[in-house]
CSV table of C-alpha atoms and ligand atoms in Angstrom, one decimal:
chain,number,residue,atom,x,y,z
A,5,MET,CA,72.7,91.8,69.7
A,6,LYS,CA,76.4,92.2,68.4
A,7,THR,CA,78.5,95.1,69.8
A,8,VAL,CA,81.6,96.2,67.9
A,9,ARG,CA,83.7,98.0,70.0
A,10,HIS,CA,86.5,101.4,68.5
A,11,LYS,CA,88.7,103.4,70.6
A,12,ALA,CA,89.9,107.3,69.5
A,13,ASP,CA,91.3,110.7,70.6
A,14,ALA,CA,88.1,112.0,69.6
A,15,VAL,CA,84.7,110.8,68.3
A,16,VAL,CA,82.6,113.4,66.4
A,17,VAL,CA,79.1,112.9,65.7
A,18,GLY,CA,77.3,114.0,62.7
A,19,SER,CA,79.1,115.1,59.7
A,20,GLY,CA,77.9,118.4,58.8
A,21,PRO,CA,79.5,121.3,58.3
A,22,GLY,CA,79.8,121.7,62.3
A,23,GLY,CA,81.5,118.0,62.7
A,24,ALA,CA,83.4,117.7,59.3
A,25,THR,CA,85.1,120.7,60.3
A,26,VAL,CA,86.5,119.8,63.7
A,27,ALA,CA,87.1,116.3,62.9
A,28,ARG,CA,89.1,117.5,59.7
A,29,ALA,CA,91.3,119.9,62.0
A,30,LEU,CA,91.7,117.5,64.9
A,31,ALA,CA,93.0,114.5,62.3
A,32,ARG,CA,95.3,117.2,60.4
A,33,ALA,CA,96.7,117.4,64.1
A,34,GLY,CA,97.3,114.2,64.5
A,35,ARG,CA,94.6,112.8,66.7
A,36,ARG,CA,92.7,109.7,66.2
A,37,VAL,CA,89.7,110.7,64.5
A,38,LEU,CA,86.0,108.5,64.0
A,39,LEU,CA,83.5,110.3,62.7
A,40,LEU,CA,79.4,109.0,63.0
A,41,GLU,CA,77.1,109.6,60.5
A,42,LYS,CA,73.4,108.3,60.4
A,43,GLY,CA,73.3,108.7,56.9
A,44,ARG,CA,74.8,106.7,54.6
A,45,HIS,CA,77.0,107.9,52.0
A,46,HIS,CA,74.3,108.8,48.9
A,47,ALA,CA,76.9,108.8,45.9
A,48,ARG,CA,74.5,109.9,43.5
A,49,VAL,CA,73.1,113.3,44.0
A,50,GLY,CA,71.6,116.3,42.4
A,51,ASN,CA,67.8,115.0,41.2
A,52,HIS,CA,64.6,114.6,43.0
A,53,LEU,CA,64.9,111.3,43.2
A,54,SER,CA,68.2,111.3,44.6
A,55,ALA,CA,66.7,113.8,47.0
A,56,LEU,CA,64.1,112.1,48.1
A,57,SER,CA,66.9,109.1,50.0
A,58,TYR,CA,68.7,111.8,51.7
A,59,THR,CA,65.9,114.4,52.9
A,60,ASP,CA,64.8,113.3,56.1
A,61,ARG,CA,61.8,111.5,55.8
A,62,MET,CA,61.7,112.3,52.2
A,63,GLY,CA,61.4,116.3,52.7
A,64,LEU,CA,57.9,115.4,54.6
A,65,ARG,CA,58.9,115.9,58.0
A,66,PHE,CA,57.1,118.5,60.5
A,67,THR,CA,56.5,120.5,63.3
A,68,GLU,CA,53.6,119.2,66.0
A,69,GLU,CA,52.0,122.8,64.3
A,70,GLY,CA,52.4,121.5,61.0
A,71,LEU,CA,55.5,123.7,59.4
A,72,ASN,CA,57.4,122.0,57.1
A,73,ILE,CA,61.4,121.3,57.8
A,74,VAL,CA,63.7,120.1,55.3
A,75,ARG,CA,67.2,118.6,56.6
A,76,ALA,CA,69.7,116.0,55.0
A,77,LEU,CA,70.8,113.0,56.6
A,78,THR,CA,73.8,112.2,54.7
A,79,THR,CA,77.4,112.9,54.6
A,80,GLY,CA,78.0,116.4,54.5
A,81,GLY,CA,74.8,116.7,56.0
A,82,SER,CA,72.2,119.8,55.1
A,83,THR,CA,75.0,121.4,52.8
A,84,ILE,CA,74.2,118.5,49.9
A,85,LEU,CA,70.7,120.8,49.8
A,86,TYR,CA,72.1,124.1,50.8
A,87,CYS,CA,71.9,127.2,48.0
A,88,GLY,CA,75.6,128.0,48.8
A,89,ALA,CA,75.1,131.2,50.3
A,90,ALA,CA,78.1,132.5,52.5
A,91,THR,CA,77.3,135.1,54.9
A,92,GLU,CA,79.8,136.2,57.6
A,93,PRO,CA,78.6,136.1,60.8
A,94,PRO,CA,77.1,139.0,62.7
A,95,PRO,CA,78.8,141.9,64.8
A,96,TRP,CA,76.8,140.7,67.9
A,97,LEU,CA,78.2,137.4,68.1
A,98,GLN,CA,81.2,139.5,69.2
A,99,ALA,CA,79.4,142.3,70.4
A,100,LYS,CA,77.1,140.6,73.0
A,101,TYR,CA,78.3,137.2,73.9
A,102,GLY,CA,82.6,138.3,73.3
A,103,ILE,CA,82.5,135.4,70.3
A,104,ASP,CA,85.2,136.5,67.6
A,105,LEU,CA,85.4,134.2,64.4
A,106,GLU,CA,86.9,136.7,62.6
A,107,PRO,CA,90.1,135.0,61.9
A,108,HIS,CA,88.6,131.5,61.7
A,109,VAL,CA,85.9,132.6,59.0
A,110,ARG,CA,88.8,134.7,57.2
A,111,GLU,CA,91.1,131.6,56.8
A,112,THR,CA,87.9,129.9,55.2
A,113,ILE,CA,87.3,133.0,52.5
A,114,ASN,CA,90.6,132.4,51.7
A,115,GLU,CA,91.0,128.5,51.8
A,116,LEU,CA,87.8,127.8,49.6
A,117,GLY,CA,87.9,131.0,47.4
A,118,LEU,CA,84.5,132.6,48.4
A,119,HIS,CA,83.4,135.5,46.4
A,120,PRO,CA,80.1,136.6,44.5
A,121,LEU,CA,79.3,134.8,40.8
A,122,PRO,CA,80.0,136.9,38.2
A,123,ASP,CA,77.0,138.6,36.3
A,124,GLU,CA,76.9,135.6,33.6
A,125,VAL,CA,76.6,133.0,36.3
A,126,VAL,CA,74.1,134.9,38.5
A,127,GLY,CA,72.0,134.4,35.5
A,128,GLN,CA,69.3,137.0,33.8
A,129,GLY,CA,66.4,136.4,36.6
A,130,ALA,CA,68.6,137.2,39.1
A,131,MET,CA,70.0,140.2,37.4
A,132,ARG,CA,66.7,141.6,36.4
A,133,ILE,CA,65.5,141.2,40.5
A,134,LEU,CA,68.4,142.7,41.4
A,135,GLU,CA,67.6,145.6,39.0
A,136,ALA,CA,64.6,146.1,40.1
A,137,ALA,CA,64.9,146.1,43.6
A,138,ASN,CA,67.4,149.0,43.2
A,139,ASP,CA,65.4,150.7,41.2
A,140,LEU,CA,63.0,151.1,44.2
A,141,GLY,CA,65.9,152.2,46.4
A,142,HIS,CA,66.7,148.7,48.5
A,143,ARG,CA,70.2,147.6,48.4
A,144,PHE,CA,70.6,144.8,46.4
A,145,GLU,CA,73.8,143.3,45.9
A,146,LYS,CA,75.4,139.7,44.7
A,147,LEU,CA,76.1,137.5,47.5
A,148,ARG,CA,79.4,135.9,48.4
A,149,LYS,CA,78.9,132.2,47.2
A,150,PHE,CA,80.2,128.9,48.5
A,151,ILE,CA,80.3,127.9,44.6
A,152,ASP,CA,83.0,128.0,42.1
A,153,PRO,CA,81.7,129.6,39.1
A,154,ASP,CA,84.2,127.4,36.3
A,155,ARG,CA,82.0,124.3,37.5
A,156,CYS,CA,78.8,125.8,37.6
A,157,ARG,CA,76.5,124.7,34.9
A,158,ILE,CA,74.1,127.6,35.2
A,159,ARG,CA,71.1,126.2,33.4
A,160,CYS,CA,70.4,123.6,36.2
A,161,GLY,CA,68.6,126.2,37.9
A,162,GLY,CA,67.1,125.1,41.6
A,163,THR,CA,69.3,121.9,41.3
A,164,CYS,CA,71.7,123.2,44.0
A,165,MET,CA,69.3,122.6,46.6
A,166,LEU,CA,68.7,118.8,45.1
A,167,GLY,CA,72.7,118.9,45.6
A,168,CYS,CA,75.5,119.7,43.3
A,169,PRO,CA,75.7,117.2,40.4
A,170,HIS,CA,79.3,119.1,39.1
A,171,GLY,CA,81.1,119.0,42.1
A,172,ALA,CA,80.4,123.5,41.8
A,173,LYS,CA,78.9,123.7,45.5
A,174,TRP,CA,81.2,123.2,48.4
A,175,THR,CA,80.0,121.0,51.0
A,176,ALA,CA,80.8,119.3,54.0
A,177,ARG,CA,82.0,116.0,52.4
A,178,ASP,CA,85.0,118.0,50.7
A,179,TYR,CA,86.0,118.7,54.7
A,180,VAL,CA,84.9,115.0,55.4
A,181,ALA,CA,87.3,113.6,52.3
A,182,ASP,CA,90.4,115.8,54.0
A,183,MET,CA,90.0,114.2,57.2
A,184,VAL,CA,90.0,111.0,55.5
A,185,ALA,CA,93.1,111.9,53.7
A,186,ALA,CA,94.7,112.9,57.3
A,187,GLY,CA,93.8,109.7,59.0
A,188,GLY,CA,90.3,109.9,60.3
A,189,LYS,CA,87.9,107.5,59.4
A,190,ILE,CA,83.9,107.5,58.8
A,191,ILE,CA,81.4,105.4,59.8
A,192,ASN,CA,78.2,105.8,57.8
A,193,GLY,CA,74.7,104.6,58.9
A,194,ALA,CA,75.5,104.9,62.5
A,195,ASP,CA,72.5,106.6,64.5
A,196,VAL,CA,74.0,107.7,67.6
A,197,ARG,CA,71.9,107.3,70.8
A,198,ARG,CA,73.6,108.5,73.9
A,199,VAL,CA,77.0,109.9,75.4
A,200,ILE,CA,78.3,107.7,77.7
A,201,ILE,CA,78.7,109.3,80.8
A,202,GLN,CA,81.1,107.7,84.2
A,203,ASP,CA,81.5,110.2,87.1
A,204,GLY,CA,80.2,113.4,85.5
A,205,ALA,CA,82.7,113.1,82.4
A,206,ALA,CA,82.1,112.0,79.0
A,207,THR,CA,84.2,108.9,77.7
A,208,GLY,CA,82.5,107.9,74.5
A,209,VAL,CA,79.4,107.4,72.6
A,210,LEU,CA,76.5,104.3,72.2
A,211,ALA,CA,75.4,104.0,68.4
A,212,LEU,CA,73.2,101.9,66.9
A,213,THR,CA,74.0,100.4,63.2
A,214,PRO,CA,72.4,98.2,60.5
A,215,ARG,CA,75.1,95.4,61.6
A,216,GLY,CA,74.3,96.0,65.6
A,217,ARG,CA,75.7,98.0,68.4
A,218,LEU,CA,78.7,100.1,68.0
A,219,GLU,CA,80.4,101.4,71.0
A,220,VAL,CA,83.3,104.1,70.8
A,221,GLU,CA,85.7,105.0,73.9
A,222,ALA,CA,87.2,108.4,73.3
A,223,GLU,CA,89.0,110.7,75.4
A,224,VAL,CA,86.9,113.9,73.6
A,225,VAL,CA,83.5,113.3,72.5
A,226,VAL,CA,81.7,116.2,70.0
A,227,VAL,CA,78.1,116.1,69.2
A,228,ALA,CA,77.5,118.1,66.0
A,229,ALA,CA,74.3,116.2,65.0
A,230,GLY,CA,72.2,119.4,63.7
A,231,GLY,CA,69.6,121.8,65.6
A,232,LEU,CA,67.6,118.6,65.7
A,233,GLY,CA,69.8,115.9,66.0
A,234,THR,CA,71.9,117.2,68.8
A,235,PRO,CA,69.4,118.0,71.5
A,236,THR,CA,67.6,114.5,70.7
A,237,ILE,CA,70.9,113.0,71.7
A,238,LEU,CA,71.8,115.4,74.6
A,239,ARG,CA,68.5,114.5,76.3
A,240,ARG,CA,68.8,111.0,76.0
A,241,SER,CA,71.9,111.2,77.5
A,242,GLY,CA,70.7,113.2,80.7
A,243,LEU,CA,70.9,116.6,79.5
A,244,ASP,CA,67.5,117.7,80.4
A,245,GLU,CA,68.5,121.6,79.2
A,246,ALA,CA,69.0,120.8,75.7
A,247,GLY,CA,65.9,120.9,73.2
A,248,VAL,CA,64.2,124.0,75.1
A,249,GLY,CA,63.5,126.6,73.2
A,250,MET,CA,65.0,126.8,69.2
A,251,PHE,CA,64.9,129.2,66.0
A,252,LEU,CA,63.9,127.8,62.8
A,253,ASP,CA,64.3,131.2,60.3
A,254,PRO,CA,61.1,130.6,59.1
A,255,LEU,CA,60.6,131.7,55.3
A,256,VAL,CA,58.3,132.0,52.5
A,257,MET,CA,58.5,131.8,49.0
A,258,VAL,CA,57.0,134.4,46.9
A,259,THR,CA,57.0,134.0,42.8
A,260,GLY,CA,55.4,135.5,39.9
A,261,VAL,CA,55.3,135.1,36.4
A,262,SER,CA,57.5,137.9,33.9
A,263,ARG,CA,57.8,137.4,30.0
A,264,HIS,CA,61.3,136.5,30.2
A,265,ALA,CA,63.5,134.2,31.6
A,266,GLY,CA,63.1,133.4,35.6
A,267,THR,CA,64.7,132.4,38.8
A,268,SER,CA,65.8,129.2,37.8
A,269,SER,CA,67.9,130.3,35.1
A,270,GLY,CA,70.4,130.7,37.6
A,271,PRO,CA,71.7,129.6,40.9
A,272,PRO,CA,69.5,130.1,43.9
A,273,MET,CA,70.4,133.1,46.6
A,274,SER,CA,73.3,134.8,44.5
A,275,VAL,CA,71.8,138.2,45.0
A,276,GLY,CA,69.7,139.3,48.1
A,277,THR,CA,69.6,142.2,50.8
A,278,TYR,CA,70.9,142.5,54.2
A,279,GLU,CA,69.4,145.9,54.5
A,280,PHE,CA,66.7,145.0,56.6
A,281,MET,CA,68.5,142.5,59.0
A,282,GLU,CA,69.6,144.9,62.0
A,283,ASP,CA,66.8,146.4,63.0
A,284,GLU,CA,63.8,144.0,61.1
A,285,GLY,CA,66.0,140.5,61.0
A,286,ILE,CA,64.4,140.2,57.8
A,287,LEU,CA,66.9,138.5,54.9
A,288,LEU,CA,65.4,138.3,51.0
A,289,SER,CA,66.7,136.6,48.2
A,290,ASN,CA,66.6,135.3,44.8
A,291,LEU,CA,65.2,131.6,44.8
A,292,ILE,CA,62.8,129.4,43.1
A,293,ASP,CA,61.8,126.0,44.5
A,294,PRO,CA,62.7,123.3,42.1
A,295,TRP,CA,60.2,122.3,40.1
A,296,GLY,CA,59.4,119.0,42.1
A,297,LEU,CA,58.9,121.2,44.8
A,298,TRP,CA,56.8,124.0,43.9
A,299,LEU,CA,54.6,121.7,42.5
A,300,ILE,CA,54.3,120.4,46.5
A,301,MET,CA,54.4,123.6,47.9
A,302,VAL,CA,51.8,125.2,45.0
A,303,ALA,CA,49.4,122.4,45.7
A,304,ARG,CA,49.4,122.7,49.6
A,305,LYS,CA,48.7,126.5,49.9
A,306,ASN,CA,47.6,127.3,46.8
A,307,PRO,CA,46.1,124.9,44.6
A,308,ALA,CA,43.9,127.1,42.0
A,309,ARG,CA,47.8,127.8,40.7
A,310,LEU,CA,48.7,125.0,39.7
A,311,GLY,CA,47.8,126.1,36.1
A,312,GLN,CA,51.1,128.2,36.5
A,313,PHE,CA,53.3,125.6,36.7
A,314,LEU,CA,53.5,125.7,32.5
A,315,SER,CA,55.0,129.0,33.3
A,316,TYR,CA,57.6,127.8,35.5
A,317,ARG,CA,60.8,128.7,33.5
A,318,ARG,CA,59.7,132.3,33.9
A,319,GLN,CA,58.9,132.8,36.8
A,320,LEU,CA,60.9,135.2,39.3
A,321,GLY,CA,61.1,134.4,43.2
A,322,LEU,CA,62.1,135.7,46.1
A,323,MET,CA,62.8,134.1,49.5
A,324,VAL,CA,61.8,136.1,52.2
A,325,LYS,CA,64.0,134.4,55.5
A,326,ILE,CA,63.2,135.9,59.3
A,327,GLY,CA,65.0,135.7,62.3
A,328,ASP,CA,62.6,134.5,64.8
A,329,GLU,CA,62.3,134.5,68.3
A,330,LEU,CA,63.1,131.3,70.4
A,331,ALA,CA,60.1,128.9,71.4
A,332,GLY,CA,59.0,125.7,71.5
A,333,TYR,CA,60.9,122.2,72.3
A,334,VAL,CA,62.8,118.9,70.6
A,335,THR,CA,62.1,115.8,72.7
A,336,PRO,CA,64.2,113.0,73.1
A,337,ASP,CA,62.5,111.3,70.2
A,338,GLY,CA,62.6,114.1,67.9
A,339,ARG,CA,59.3,115.3,68.2
A,340,VAL,CA,59.5,119.5,67.0
A,341,SER,CA,56.9,122.2,68.5
A,342,LYS,CA,57.8,125.2,67.1
A,343,PRO,CA,55.0,128.0,67.4
A,344,LEU,CA,55.4,131.6,65.4
A,345,THR,CA,54.8,134.4,67.6
A,346,ARG,CA,53.2,137.7,66.7
A,347,GLN,CA,56.0,139.0,65.5
A,348,ASP,CA,57.6,136.0,63.5
A,349,HIS,CA,54.2,136.7,61.7
A,350,ASP,CA,54.6,140.4,61.4
A,351,ARG,CA,58.1,139.8,59.5
A,352,LEU,CA,56.9,137.6,57.5
A,353,ASP,CA,54.2,139.7,55.9
A,354,ARG,CA,56.5,142.9,55.5
A,355,GLY,CA,59.1,140.9,54.1
A,356,ALA,CA,56.6,139.3,51.3
A,357,ALA,CA,55.1,142.5,50.9
A,358,VAL,CA,58.9,144.4,49.9
A,359,ALA,CA,59.0,140.9,47.7
A,360,ARG,CA,55.9,141.9,45.9
A,361,ARG,CA,56.6,145.2,45.1
A,362,ILE,CA,60.3,143.9,43.9
A,363,LEU,CA,58.8,141.2,42.5
A,364,ILE,CA,56.3,143.6,40.2
A,365,ARG,CA,59.1,146.3,39.6
A,366,ALA,CA,61.1,143.4,37.5
A,367,GLY,CA,57.9,142.4,35.3
A,368,CYS,CA,55.5,140.4,36.8
A,369,HIS,CA,52.0,140.6,36.4
A,370,PRO,CA,50.7,141.2,40.0
A,371,ARG,CA,47.8,138.4,39.6
A,372,SER,CA,50.4,136.3,39.0
A,373,ILE,CA,52.2,136.5,42.7
A,374,ILE,CA,52.0,133.7,44.8
A,375,VAL,CA,52.7,133.6,48.6
A,376,GLY,CA,54.2,130.3,49.5
A,377,PRO,CA,53.7,127.9,52.7
A,378,VAL,CA,56.1,129.2,55.8
A,379,ARG,CA,58.7,126.8,56.1
A,380,GLY,CA,61.9,126.5,58.4
A,381,ALA,CA,65.1,125.1,56.8
A,382,HIS,CA,67.7,126.0,59.9
A,383,PRO,CA,67.1,124.5,63.1
A,384,GLY,CA,69.7,125.8,66.0
A,385,ALA,CA,69.7,127.3,68.8
A,386,THR,CA,69.2,123.5,70.8
A,387,ALA,CA,72.2,123.6,72.8
A,388,ARG,CA,72.9,127.0,73.1
A,389,LEU,CA,75.5,129.4,74.4
A,390,GLY,CA,75.0,130.0,77.7
A,391,ARG,CA,72.4,127.4,78.5
A,392,VAL,CA,73.5,124.0,77.4
A,393,VAL,CA,77.2,125.2,76.4
A,394,ASP,CA,79.6,127.8,78.0
A,395,ASP,CA,82.0,129.8,75.8
A,396,ASN,CA,84.5,126.9,74.8
A,397,LEU,CA,81.4,125.2,73.6
A,398,GLN,CA,81.7,122.3,76.4
A,399,THR,CA,78.6,121.4,78.2
A,400,ARG,CA,78.3,120.7,81.9
A,401,VAL,CA,79.7,116.9,81.3
A,402,ALA,CA,83.4,117.2,81.1
A,403,ASN,CA,84.8,116.2,77.6
A,404,LEU,CA,81.4,116.5,76.0
A,405,PHE,CA,81.2,119.7,73.4
A,406,VAL,CA,78.9,120.3,70.7
A,407,SER,CA,79.9,121.9,67.0
A,408,ASP,CA,76.9,122.6,65.3
A,409,ALA,CA,73.8,125.2,64.7
A,410,SER,CA,72.7,124.0,68.1
A,411,VAL,CA,75.4,126.1,69.7
A,412,LEU,CA,73.9,129.6,68.4
A,413,PRO,CA,72.3,131.9,71.3
A,414,GLN,CA,69.7,133.1,68.9
A,415,ALA,CA,68.6,133.5,65.6
A,416,LEU,CA,71.6,134.1,63.3
A,417,ASP,CA,69.0,136.2,60.8
A,418,ARG,CA,71.3,135.0,58.1
A,419,PRO,CA,72.6,131.8,56.0
A,420,MET,CA,74.8,130.3,59.3
A,421,VAL,CA,77.3,128.0,57.4
A,422,LEU,CA,80.1,130.2,57.5
A,423,THR,CA,79.4,131.0,61.3
A,424,ILE,CA,79.6,127.2,61.8
A,425,ILE,CA,82.7,126.7,60.4
A,426,GLY,CA,84.3,129.3,61.8
A,427,LEU,CA,83.0,127.8,65.7
A,428,ALA,CA,84.1,124.5,64.6
A,429,LYS,CA,87.4,125.6,63.8
A,430,ARG,CA,87.7,127.8,67.0
A,431,LEU,CA,86.7,124.7,68.9
A,432,ALA,CA,89.2,122.7,67.2
A,433,ASP,CA,91.9,125.5,68.8
A,434,HIS,CA,90.8,124.8,72.0
A,435,LEU,CA,90.7,121.1,71.9
A,436,LEU,CA,94.1,120.6,70.6
A,437,SER,CA,95.6,123.6,73.4
A,438,THR,CA,93.5,121.8,76.2
A,439,SER,CA,92.6,117.8,75.5
A,440,PHE,CA,94.7,115.2,74.7
A,441,GLN,CA,97.2,116.0,77.3
A,442,SER,CA,98.7,112.6,77.1
A,443,GLN,CA,99.7,112.9,73.8
A,444,VAL,CA,100.8,115.9,73.4
B,30,FAD,C1,67.5,123.7,51.2
B,30,FAD,C2,68.2,124.6,52.4
B,30,FAD,C3,69.4,125.4,51.8
B,30,FAD,C4,70.1,125.8,52.6
B,30,FAD,N1,70.8,127.4,52.4
B,30,FAD,C5,71.7,128.0,53.3
B,30,FAD,C6,72.9,128.8,52.3
B,30,FAD,O1,72.9,129.6,51.1
B,30,FAD,N2,74.2,128.9,53.1
B,30,FAD,C7,74.1,128.6,54.7
B,30,FAD,O2,74.8,129.0,55.2
B,30,FAD,N3,73.2,127.7,54.9
B,30,FAD,C8,72.1,127.4,54.3
B,30,FAD,N4,71.1,126.3,54.9
B,30,FAD,C9,71.4,125.7,56.5
B,30,FAD,C10,72.4,125.1,56.4
B,30,FAD,O3,72.8,124.2,55.4
B,30,FAD,C11,72.5,124.2,57.9
B,30,FAD,O4,72.4,125.5,58.5
B,30,FAD,C12,73.7,123.9,58.0
B,30,FAD,O5,73.9,122.4,57.1
B,30,FAD,C13,73.8,123.3,59.5
B,30,FAD,O6,74.9,122.6,59.7
B,30,FAD,P1,75.0,121.7,61.1
B,30,FAD,O7,76.7,121.0,61.0
B,30,FAD,O8,74.9,122.4,62.2
B,30,FAD,O9,73.8,120.6,61.1
B,30,FAD,P2,73.6,119.5,59.4
B,30,FAD,O10,74.1,120.2,58.6
B,30,FAD,O11,72.2,119.2,59.9
B,30,FAD,O12,74.6,118.4,59.9
B,30,FAD,C14,74.0,117.5,61.2
B,30,FAD,C15,74.5,116.0,60.6
B,30,FAD,O13,74.4,115.0,62.1
B,30,FAD,C16,73.6,114.0,61.4
B,30,FAD,N5,73.2,113.3,62.3
B,30,FAD,C17,72.1,113.6,62.8
B,30,FAD,N6,71.4,112.6,63.9
B,30,FAD,C18,72.6,112.3,64.2
B,30,FAD,C19,72.8,110.9,65.0
B,30,FAD,N7,71.8,110.5,66.1
B,30,FAD,N8,73.8,109.9,64.8
B,30,FAD,C20,74.7,110.3,63.8
B,30,FAD,N9,74.7,111.3,63.6
B,30,FAD,C21,73.3,112.1,63.3
B,30,FAD,C22,72.9,114.3,60.3
B,30,FAD,O14,72.4,113.4,59.2
B,30,FAD,C23,73.6,115.3,59.6
B,30,FAD,O15,74.7,114.4,58.9
B,30,FAD,C24,70.1,125.6,54.0
B,30,FAD,C25,69.4,124.4,54.4
B,30,FAD,C26,68.6,124.0,53.7
B,30,FAD,C27,67.9,122.5,54.1
């Protein structure tokens, strides 16, 4: 098999928010950066057909226990599919682990102009949920978003979760473009198999591409292949401490039929409450699956209710997402086990009961309410702080760092992208002040 060789100051594996952010910062500081991305660059995003092409196994990836896990394999990683909720890191990250992301998160909020959306963009369905929840004494609020309201076409409903075709949603592709403008390079279709380690130090990576083997030599290796991709690469490279225990942020959708415009009349996750987070690790936020996914999920758990599809546009939906306990594993060949604990089930049940009351108050008929199957969308902690990486996100191997959801020490119980960007910026600062000594 033909082998192509490259040299760089830093090789970054994976172009999600963790990888794109660190790659951009290093390229802007004048380092030669090569970003390797397993997925293709899918130019067309934003409909069911395109989403099938960049969603891992066309959305049909399951844990050994049958839990559906969704991730995107394309330039930008799962931000292509994410809802764009921009939540700040939890206070415990600093209090318990000494990681202060405040300056990096503040800089990101200012740079990208992250704010809650205006009421008219939030949409009628979400505003009715917010009012009903607060009538019941909850503390729902509009959430900060990675969405530019001026470019958002609110009527596309759940389409954010298929990819935004209007460019209204910030994705890690924006940072990849900045990296390329600063002189960095990206190679798509490069499936990194392992890190090359010599005398206890990382010296590069080995990847497979459709054209053959690719070997990259670099001073610094940053693995940012996501909560599932990173542990497989680390384990194949001899770091067996990775991939043991994980969180998945399990979630269920609770939906019901109302008489007015439903949740698809605006972007997902534009309102919600963090009131249950600190004590119970539960997040509630407006969300309904795009219609194709709605059909699949209802067919899986509530097939007798498929007829409710006719009232899809009048359905209100709430997502109940919980912070789960660490459990399970990821194997070197990518198999995932994630058993849910009693506490996880209790939290999901408690959240679903609250969601049900809110939907009824918002005008849904009690008999129309459906609780969907449990799913996981945010794998992490598979190369976590304290077990696989130290405070500087370095592994026990010199020059080998990790920059993605896998370094989080426990379930964040809230949307993670703003925290991942903050961690990646902090890592870039560390690398620029300690590595690349030959060029300073
Ligand atoms: C439907 C959905 C909605 C979500 N909504 C929100 C939200 O509103 N707000 C929020 O904050 N978060 C949300 N998330 C979660 C968020 O998208 C993820 O937490 C985030 O993208 C994780 O970033 P990452 O850098 O860790 O990994 P990823 O985004 O998964 O990026 C990893 C990248 O590495 C690549 N890769 C994997 N293996 C290899 C390999 N062997 N070689 C080379 N490249 C590889 C992948 O193709 C991918 O591009 C959502 C997720 C989903 C699925």
